[in-house]
One Martini backbone bead per residue (centre of mass of N, CA, C, O) as a GRO file, in nm:
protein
   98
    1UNK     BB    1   0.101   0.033   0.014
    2UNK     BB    2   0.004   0.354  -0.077
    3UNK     BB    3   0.012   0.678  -0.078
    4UNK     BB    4  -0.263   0.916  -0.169
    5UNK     BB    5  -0.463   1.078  -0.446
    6UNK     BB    6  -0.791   1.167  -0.445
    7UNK     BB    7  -0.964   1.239  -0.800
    8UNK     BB    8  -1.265   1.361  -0.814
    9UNK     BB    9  -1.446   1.447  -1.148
   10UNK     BB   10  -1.702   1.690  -1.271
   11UNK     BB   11  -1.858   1.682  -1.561
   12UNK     BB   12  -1.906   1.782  -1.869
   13UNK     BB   13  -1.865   1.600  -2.134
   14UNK     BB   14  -1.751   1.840  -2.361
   15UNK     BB   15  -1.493   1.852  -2.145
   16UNK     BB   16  -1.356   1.560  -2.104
   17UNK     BB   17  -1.112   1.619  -2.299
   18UNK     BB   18  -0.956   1.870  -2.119
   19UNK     BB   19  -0.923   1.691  -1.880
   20UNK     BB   20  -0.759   1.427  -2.010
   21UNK     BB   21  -0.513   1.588  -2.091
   22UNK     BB   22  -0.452   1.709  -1.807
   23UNK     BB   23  -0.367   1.434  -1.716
   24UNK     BB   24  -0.160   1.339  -1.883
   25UNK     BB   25   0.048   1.570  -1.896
   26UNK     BB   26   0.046   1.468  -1.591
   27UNK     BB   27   0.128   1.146  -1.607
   28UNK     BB   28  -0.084   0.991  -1.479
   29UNK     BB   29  -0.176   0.664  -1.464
   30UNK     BB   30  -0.475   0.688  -1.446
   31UNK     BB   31  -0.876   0.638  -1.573
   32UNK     BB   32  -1.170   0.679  -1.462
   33UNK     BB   33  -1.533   0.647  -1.654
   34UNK     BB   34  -1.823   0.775  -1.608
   35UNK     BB   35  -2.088   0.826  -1.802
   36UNK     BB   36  -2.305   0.889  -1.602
   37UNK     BB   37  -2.363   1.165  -1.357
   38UNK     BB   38  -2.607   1.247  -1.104
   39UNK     BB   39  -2.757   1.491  -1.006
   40UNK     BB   40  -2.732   1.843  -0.805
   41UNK     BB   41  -2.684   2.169  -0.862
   42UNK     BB   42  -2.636   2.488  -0.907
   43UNK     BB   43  -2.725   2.417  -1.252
   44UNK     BB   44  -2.925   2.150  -1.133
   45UNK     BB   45  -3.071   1.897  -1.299
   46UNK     BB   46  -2.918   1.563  -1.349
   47UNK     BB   47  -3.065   1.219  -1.513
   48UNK     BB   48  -2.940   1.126  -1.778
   49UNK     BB   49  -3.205   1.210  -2.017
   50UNK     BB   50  -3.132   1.385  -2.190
   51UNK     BB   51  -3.133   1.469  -2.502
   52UNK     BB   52  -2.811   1.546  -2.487
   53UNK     BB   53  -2.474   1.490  -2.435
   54UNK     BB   54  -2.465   1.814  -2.321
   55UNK     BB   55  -2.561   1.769  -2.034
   56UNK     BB   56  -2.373   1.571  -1.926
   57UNK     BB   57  -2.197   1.350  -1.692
   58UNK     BB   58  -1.924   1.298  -1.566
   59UNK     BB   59  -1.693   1.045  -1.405
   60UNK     BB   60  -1.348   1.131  -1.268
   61UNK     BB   61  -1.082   0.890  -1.171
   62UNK     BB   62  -0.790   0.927  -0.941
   63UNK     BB   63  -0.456   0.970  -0.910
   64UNK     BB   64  -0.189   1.134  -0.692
   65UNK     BB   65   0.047   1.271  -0.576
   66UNK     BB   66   0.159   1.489  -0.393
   67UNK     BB   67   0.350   1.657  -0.598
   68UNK     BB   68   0.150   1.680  -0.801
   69UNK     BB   69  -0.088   1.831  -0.709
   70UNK     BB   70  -0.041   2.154  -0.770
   71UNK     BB   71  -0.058   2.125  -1.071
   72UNK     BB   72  -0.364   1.979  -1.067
   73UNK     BB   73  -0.496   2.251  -0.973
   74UNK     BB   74  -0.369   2.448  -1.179
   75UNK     BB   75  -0.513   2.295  -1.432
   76UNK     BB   76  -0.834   2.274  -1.322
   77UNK     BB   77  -0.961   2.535  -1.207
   78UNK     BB   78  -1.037   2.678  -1.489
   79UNK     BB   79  -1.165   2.488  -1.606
   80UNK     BB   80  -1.436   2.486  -1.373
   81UNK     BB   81  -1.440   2.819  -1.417
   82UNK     BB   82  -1.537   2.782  -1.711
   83UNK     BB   83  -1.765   2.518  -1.725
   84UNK     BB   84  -1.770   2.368  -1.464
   85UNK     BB   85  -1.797   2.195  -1.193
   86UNK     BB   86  -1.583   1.913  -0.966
   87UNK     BB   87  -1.326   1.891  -0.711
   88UNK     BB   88  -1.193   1.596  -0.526
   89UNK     BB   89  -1.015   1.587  -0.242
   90UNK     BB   90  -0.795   1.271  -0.125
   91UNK     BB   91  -0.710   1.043   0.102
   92UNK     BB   92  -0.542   0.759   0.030
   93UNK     BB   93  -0.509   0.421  -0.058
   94UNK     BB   94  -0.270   0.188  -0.264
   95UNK     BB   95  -0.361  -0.126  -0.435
   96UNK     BB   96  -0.108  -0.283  -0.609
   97UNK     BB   97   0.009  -0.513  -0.884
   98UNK     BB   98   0.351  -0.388  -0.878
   0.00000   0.00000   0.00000
């Protein structure tokens, strides 16, 4: 087992190739991607029905070192308050077979 920080990321569908870039360009080991994530927020509520996946959120979790966390927020940031969405940030332990 080893510390991380665990990071789940909500966002609007259409902006999910702009944060999926920004975790790559930082290296990060993967990204888990749920499709539709519903529930209610700030700008309304999200059921997952919508007509067209332009009003859908996605659900990304991943993981990142201390080291990472600060640039990890600096470029996350801009995007959320560009799109809106949430990022939620916590202590984990991760158990992986590597």
């Amino acid at each position: 087992m080893r510390d991380v920080k665990r990071i789940e990321i909500v966002i609007d569908k259409p902006h999910e190739p702009a944060v999926l870039d920004v975790l790559r360009d930082l290296g990060l080991p993967g990204v888990t991607v749920m499709d539709v994530a519903t529930g209610y927020g700030d700008r309304g509520a999200r059921d997952g029905g919508e007509l067209s996946d332009a009003m859908s959120n996605r659900y990304l979790l991943t993981t990142c070192t201390a080291d990472q966390l600060p640039a990890l927020t600096e470029a996350i940031e801009p995007l959320l308050h560009k799109y809106g969405g949430l990022c939620l940030i916590s202590d984990a332990q991760l158990i992986r077979n590597a």
